């Protein structure tokens, strides 16, 4: 069975601080995909990034960066110079590869990020 | 390019009734998945359809069912509603083919309240 753990239930920081959201996963599949989604109060899950299990390169997109380490089964997300608009619930998710999404996503419980002005 | 559209956005139903929710995926996407989000259980996978066939189903009772039409639009149905079915129901669409990468895009959801 697959499992995603986001140990941080809620994080509160002051604007412009850097913040890292942790994600630890468990899977027996050798091919899998990891995701991060953002859920603002409106409810829609906004796709942020996808990583496959064969690509451990870190990725940076503007103020966002992701650190994928298979050795520790972690896929952490860092926001640099946080802004109030980053306030949302962030979800890490996992799915097995090779079946085009048929297995569905296994989500963590989410981290509620609060950026105070 | 239009995103994933879910209708209705809000629903209030009485225990024992049934409900049908609708999802129109992104044009060209053939896979539609459904998820239930509650404060207690978080986001849970309900089922996934690809080319009108259910490929996988999560751990939910038979009261939860779905279908997909030839234009890839999908509906999910919940019969004999219970108070615990109150949740945000999210639909996700993706290309869905084998090895397609499974990048899934979500709609805004349908908020179902059972009273």
PDB file of N, CA and C in Angstrom, chain A residues 38-80:
ATOM      1  N   UNK A  38      -1.684  22.840  -4.571  1.00  0.00           N
ATOM      2  CA  UNK A  38      -2.057  23.937  -3.681  1.00  0.00           C
ATOM      3  C   UNK A  38      -3.579  24.051  -3.681  1.00  0.00           C
ATOM      4  N   UNK A  39      -4.162  24.189  -2.502  1.00  0.00           N
ATOM      5  CA  UNK A  39      -5.616  24.340  -2.413  1.00  0.00           C
ATOM      6  C   UNK A  39      -5.948  25.654  -1.701  1.00  0.00           C
ATOM      7  N   UNK A  40      -6.304  26.677  -2.452  1.00  0.00           N
ATOM      8  CA  UNK A  40      -6.739  27.931  -1.838  1.00  0.00           C
ATOM      9  C   UNK A  40      -8.142  27.759  -1.268  1.00  0.00           C
ATOM     10  N   UNK A  41      -8.654  28.761  -0.562  1.00  0.00           N
ATOM     11  CA  UNK A  41      -9.994  28.652   0.036  1.00  0.00           C
ATOM     12  C   UNK A  41     -11.101  28.328  -0.963  1.00  0.00           C
ATOM     13  N   UNK A  42     -10.920  28.651  -2.224  1.00  0.00           N
ATOM     14  CA  UNK A  42     -11.946  28.366  -3.230  1.00  0.00           C
ATOM     15  C   UNK A  42     -12.156  26.862  -3.416  1.00  0.00           C
ATOM     16  N   UNK A  43     -11.184  26.056  -3.034  1.00  0.00           N
ATOM     17  CA  UNK A  43     -11.376  24.603  -3.060  1.00  0.00           C
ATOM     18  C   UNK A  43     -10.692  23.867  -4.181  1.00  0.00           C
ATOM     19  N   UNK A  44     -10.400  24.528  -5.267  1.00  0.00           N
ATOM     20  CA  UNK A  44      -9.777  23.846  -6.400  1.00  0.00           C
ATOM     21  C   UNK A  44      -8.344  23.469  -6.070  1.00  0.00           C
ATOM     22  N   UNK A  45      -7.937  22.284  -6.466  1.00  0.00           N
ATOM     23  CA  UNK A  45      -6.560  21.860  -6.285  1.00  0.00           C
ATOM     24  C   UNK A  45      -5.744  22.338  -7.483  1.00  0.00           C
ATOM     25  N   UNK A  46      -4.741  23.141  -7.210  1.00  0.00           N
ATOM     26  CA  UNK A  46      -3.919  23.706  -8.276  1.00  0.00           C
ATOM     27  C   UNK A  46      -2.627  22.903  -8.390  1.00  0.00           C
ATOM     28  N   UNK A  47      -2.367  22.369  -9.567  1.00  0.00           N
ATOM     29  CA  UNK A  47      -1.174  21.564  -9.808  1.00  0.00           C
ATOM     30  C   UNK A  47       0.064  22.453  -9.736  1.00  0.00           C
ATOM     31  N   UNK A  48       1.093  21.995  -9.008  1.00  0.00           N
ATOM     32  CA  UNK A  48       2.344  22.755  -8.902  1.00  0.00           C
ATOM     33  C   UNK A  48       3.490  22.043  -9.605  1.00  0.00           C
ATOM     34  N   UNK A  49       3.657  20.747  -9.327  1.00  0.00           N
ATOM     35  CA  UNK A  49       4.781  20.028  -9.908  1.00  0.00           C
ATOM     36  C   UNK A  49       4.513  18.537  -9.909  1.00  0.00           C
ATOM     37  N   UNK A  50       5.121  17.843 -10.858  1.00  0.00           N
ATOM     38  CA  UNK A  50       5.151  16.385 -10.921  1.00  0.00           C
ATOM     39  C   UNK A  50       6.595  15.933 -11.078  1.00  0.00           C
ATOM     40  N   UNK A  51       6.944  14.877 -10.370  1.00  0.00           N
ATOM     41  CA  UNK A  51       8.287  14.298 -10.449  1.00  0.00           C
ATOM     42  C   UNK A  51       8.151  12.792 -10.626  1.00  0.00           C
ATOM     43  N   UNK A  52       8.925  12.195 -11.532  1.00  0.00           N
ATOM     44  CA  UNK A  52       8.892  10.739 -11.606  1.00  0.00           C
ATOM     45  C   UNK A  52      10.060  10.161 -10.823  1.00  0.00           C
ATOM     46  N   UNK A  53       9.947   8.896 -10.508  1.00  0.00           N
ATOM     47  CA  UNK A  53      10.891   8.253  -9.589  1.00  0.00           C
ATOM     48  C   UNK A  53      12.296   8.123 -10.154  1.00  0.00           C
ATOM     49  N   UNK A  54      12.460   8.359 -11.438  1.00  0.00           N
ATOM     50  CA  UNK A  54      13.787   8.216 -12.037  1.00  0.00           C
ATOM     51  C   UNK A  54      14.514   9.546 -12.187  1.00  0.00           C
ATOM     52  N   UNK A  55      13.856  10.605 -11.752  1.00  0.00           N
ATOM     53  CA  UNK A  55      14.438  11.925 -11.931  1.00  0.00           C
ATOM     54  C   UNK A  55      14.605  12.592 -10.575  1.00  0.00           C
ATOM     55  N   UNK A  56      15.808  12.544 -10.021  1.00  0.00           N
ATOM     56  CA  UNK A  56      16.043  13.112  -8.698  1.00  0.00           C
ATOM     57  C   UNK A  56      16.591  14.527  -8.751  1.00  0.00           C
ATOM     58  N   UNK A  57      16.605  15.098  -9.926  1.00  0.00           N
ATOM     59  CA  UNK A  57      17.082  16.481 -10.022  1.00  0.00           C
ATOM     60  C   UNK A  57      16.150  17.413  -9.276  1.00  0.00           C
ATOM     61  N   UNK A  58      16.729  18.316  -8.517  1.00  0.00           N
ATOM     62  CA  UNK A  58      15.918  19.327  -7.858  1.00  0.00           C
ATOM     63  C   UNK A  58      15.404  20.313  -8.903  1.00  0.00           C
ATOM     64  N   UNK A  59      14.298  20.920  -8.577  1.00  0.00           N
ATOM     65  CA  UNK A  59      13.690  21.837  -9.534  1.00  0.00           C
ATOM     66  C   UNK A  59      13.383  23.166  -8.877  1.00  0.00           C
ATOM     67  N   UNK A  60      13.576  24.230  -9.639  1.00  0.00           N
ATOM     68  CA  UNK A  60      13.269  25.565  -9.143  1.00  0.00           C
ATOM     69  C   UNK A  60      12.347  26.228 -10.155  1.00  0.00           C
ATOM     70  N   UNK A  61      11.294  26.848  -9.630  1.00  0.00           N
ATOM     71  CA  UNK A  61      10.376  27.607 -10.478  1.00  0.00           C
ATOM     72  C   UNK A  61      10.052  28.901  -9.762  1.00  0.00           C
ATOM     73  N   UNK A  62      10.735  29.946 -10.108  1.00  0.00           N
ATOM     74  CA  UNK A  62      10.528  31.217  -9.440  1.00  0.00           C
ATOM     75  C   UNK A  62      10.898  31.127  -7.971  1.00  0.00           C
ATOM     76  N   UNK A  63       9.933  31.394  -7.095  1.00  0.00           N
ATOM     77  CA  UNK A  63      10.203  31.341  -5.644  1.00  0.00           C
ATOM     78  C   UNK A  63      10.030  29.923  -5.088  1.00  0.00           C
ATOM     79  N   UNK A  64       9.585  29.007  -5.930  1.00  0.00           N
ATOM     80  CA  UNK A  64       9.317  27.635  -5.489  1.00  0.00           C
ATOM     81  C   UNK A  64      10.489  26.721  -5.856  1.00  0.00           C
ATOM     82  N   UNK A  65      10.810  25.815  -4.965  1.00  0.00           N
ATOM     83  CA  UNK A  65      11.810  24.800  -5.281  1.00  0.00           C
ATOM     84  C   UNK A  65      11.431  23.485  -4.609  1.00  0.00           C
ATOM     85  N   UNK A  66      11.868  22.403  -5.215  1.00  0.00           N
ATOM     86  CA  UNK A  66      11.524  21.073  -4.714  1.00  0.00           C
ATOM     87  C   UNK A  66      12.790  20.229  -4.594  1.00  0.00           C
ATOM     88  N   UNK A  67      12.869  19.502  -3.497  1.00  0.00           N
ATOM     89  CA  UNK A  67      14.014  18.630  -3.238  1.00  0.00           C
ATOM     90  C   UNK A  67      13.533  17.190  -3.124  1.00  0.00           C
ATOM     91  N   UNK A  68      13.911  16.355  -4.100  1.00  0.00           N
ATOM     92  CA  UNK A  68      13.469  14.965  -4.142  1.00  0.00           C
ATOM     93  C   UNK A  68      14.652  14.083  -3.767  1.00  0.00           C
ATOM     94  N   UNK A  69      14.521  13.298  -2.722  1.00  0.00           N
ATOM     95  CA  UNK A  69      15.594  12.391  -2.296  1.00  0.00           C
ATOM     96  C   UNK A  69      15.025  10.990  -2.102  1.00  0.00           C
ATOM     97  N   UNK A  70      15.368  10.093  -3.013  1.00  0.00           N
ATOM     98  CA  UNK A  70      14.871   8.716  -2.918  1.00  0.00           C
ATOM     99  C   UNK A  70      15.458   8.013  -1.703  1.00  0.00           C
ATOM    100  N   UNK A  71      16.689   8.371  -1.314  1.00  0.00           N
ATOM    101  CA  UNK A  71      17.341   7.688  -0.191  1.00  0.00           C
ATOM    102  C   UNK A  71      16.559   7.862   1.106  1.00  0.00           C
ATOM    103  N   UNK A  72      15.870   8.988   1.232  1.00  0.00           N
ATOM    104  CA  UNK A  72      15.081   9.244   2.449  1.00  0.00           C
ATOM    105  C   UNK A  72      13.589   9.242   2.149  1.00  0.00           C
ATOM    106  N   UNK A  73      13.203   8.886   0.908  1.00  0.00           N
ATOM    107  CA  UNK A  73      11.789   8.875   0.494  1.00  0.00           C
ATOM    108  C   UNK A  73      11.116  10.205   0.825  1.00  0.00           C
ATOM    109  N   UNK A  74      11.765  11.271   0.446  1.00  0.00           N
ATOM    110  CA  UNK A  74      11.212  12.582   0.760  1.00  0.00           C
ATOM    111  C   UNK A  74      11.112  13.450  -0.495  1.00  0.00           C
ATOM    112  N   UNK A  75      10.136  14.319  -0.488  1.00  0.00           N
ATOM    113  CA  UNK A  75       9.919  15.236  -1.615  1.00  0.00           C
ATOM    114  C   UNK A  75       9.457  16.556  -1.014  1.00  0.00           C
ATOM    115  N   UNK A  76      10.418  17.358  -0.565  1.00  0.00           N
ATOM    116  CA  UNK A  76      10.117  18.581   0.178  1.00  0.00           C
ATOM    117  C   UNK A  76       9.981  19.789  -0.742  1.00  0.00           C
ATOM    118  N   UNK A  77       9.194  20.736  -0.281  1.00  0.00           N
ATOM    119  CA  UNK A  77       8.816  21.921  -1.065  1.00  0.00           C
ATOM    120  C   UNK A  77       9.198  23.169  -0.282  1.00  0.00           C
ATOM    121  N   UNK A  78       9.968  24.033  -0.925  1.00  0.00           N
ATOM    122  CA  UNK A  78      10.408  25.268  -0.270  1.00  0.00           C
ATOM    123  C   UNK A  78       9.882  26.482  -1.016  1.00  0.00           C
ATOM    124  N   UNK A  79       9.326  27.413  -0.251  1.00  0.00           N
ATOM    125  CA  UNK A  79       8.914  28.696  -0.808  1.00  0.00           C
ATOM    126  C   UNK A  79       9.888  29.738  -0.272  1.00  0.00           C
ATOM    127  N   UNK A  80      10.531  30.427  -1.170  1.00  0.00           N
ATOM    128  CA  UNK A  80      11.493  31.466  -0.789  1.00  0.00           C
ATOM    129  C   UNK A  80      10.793  32.818  -0.795  1.00  0.00           C
TER     130      UNK A  80
END
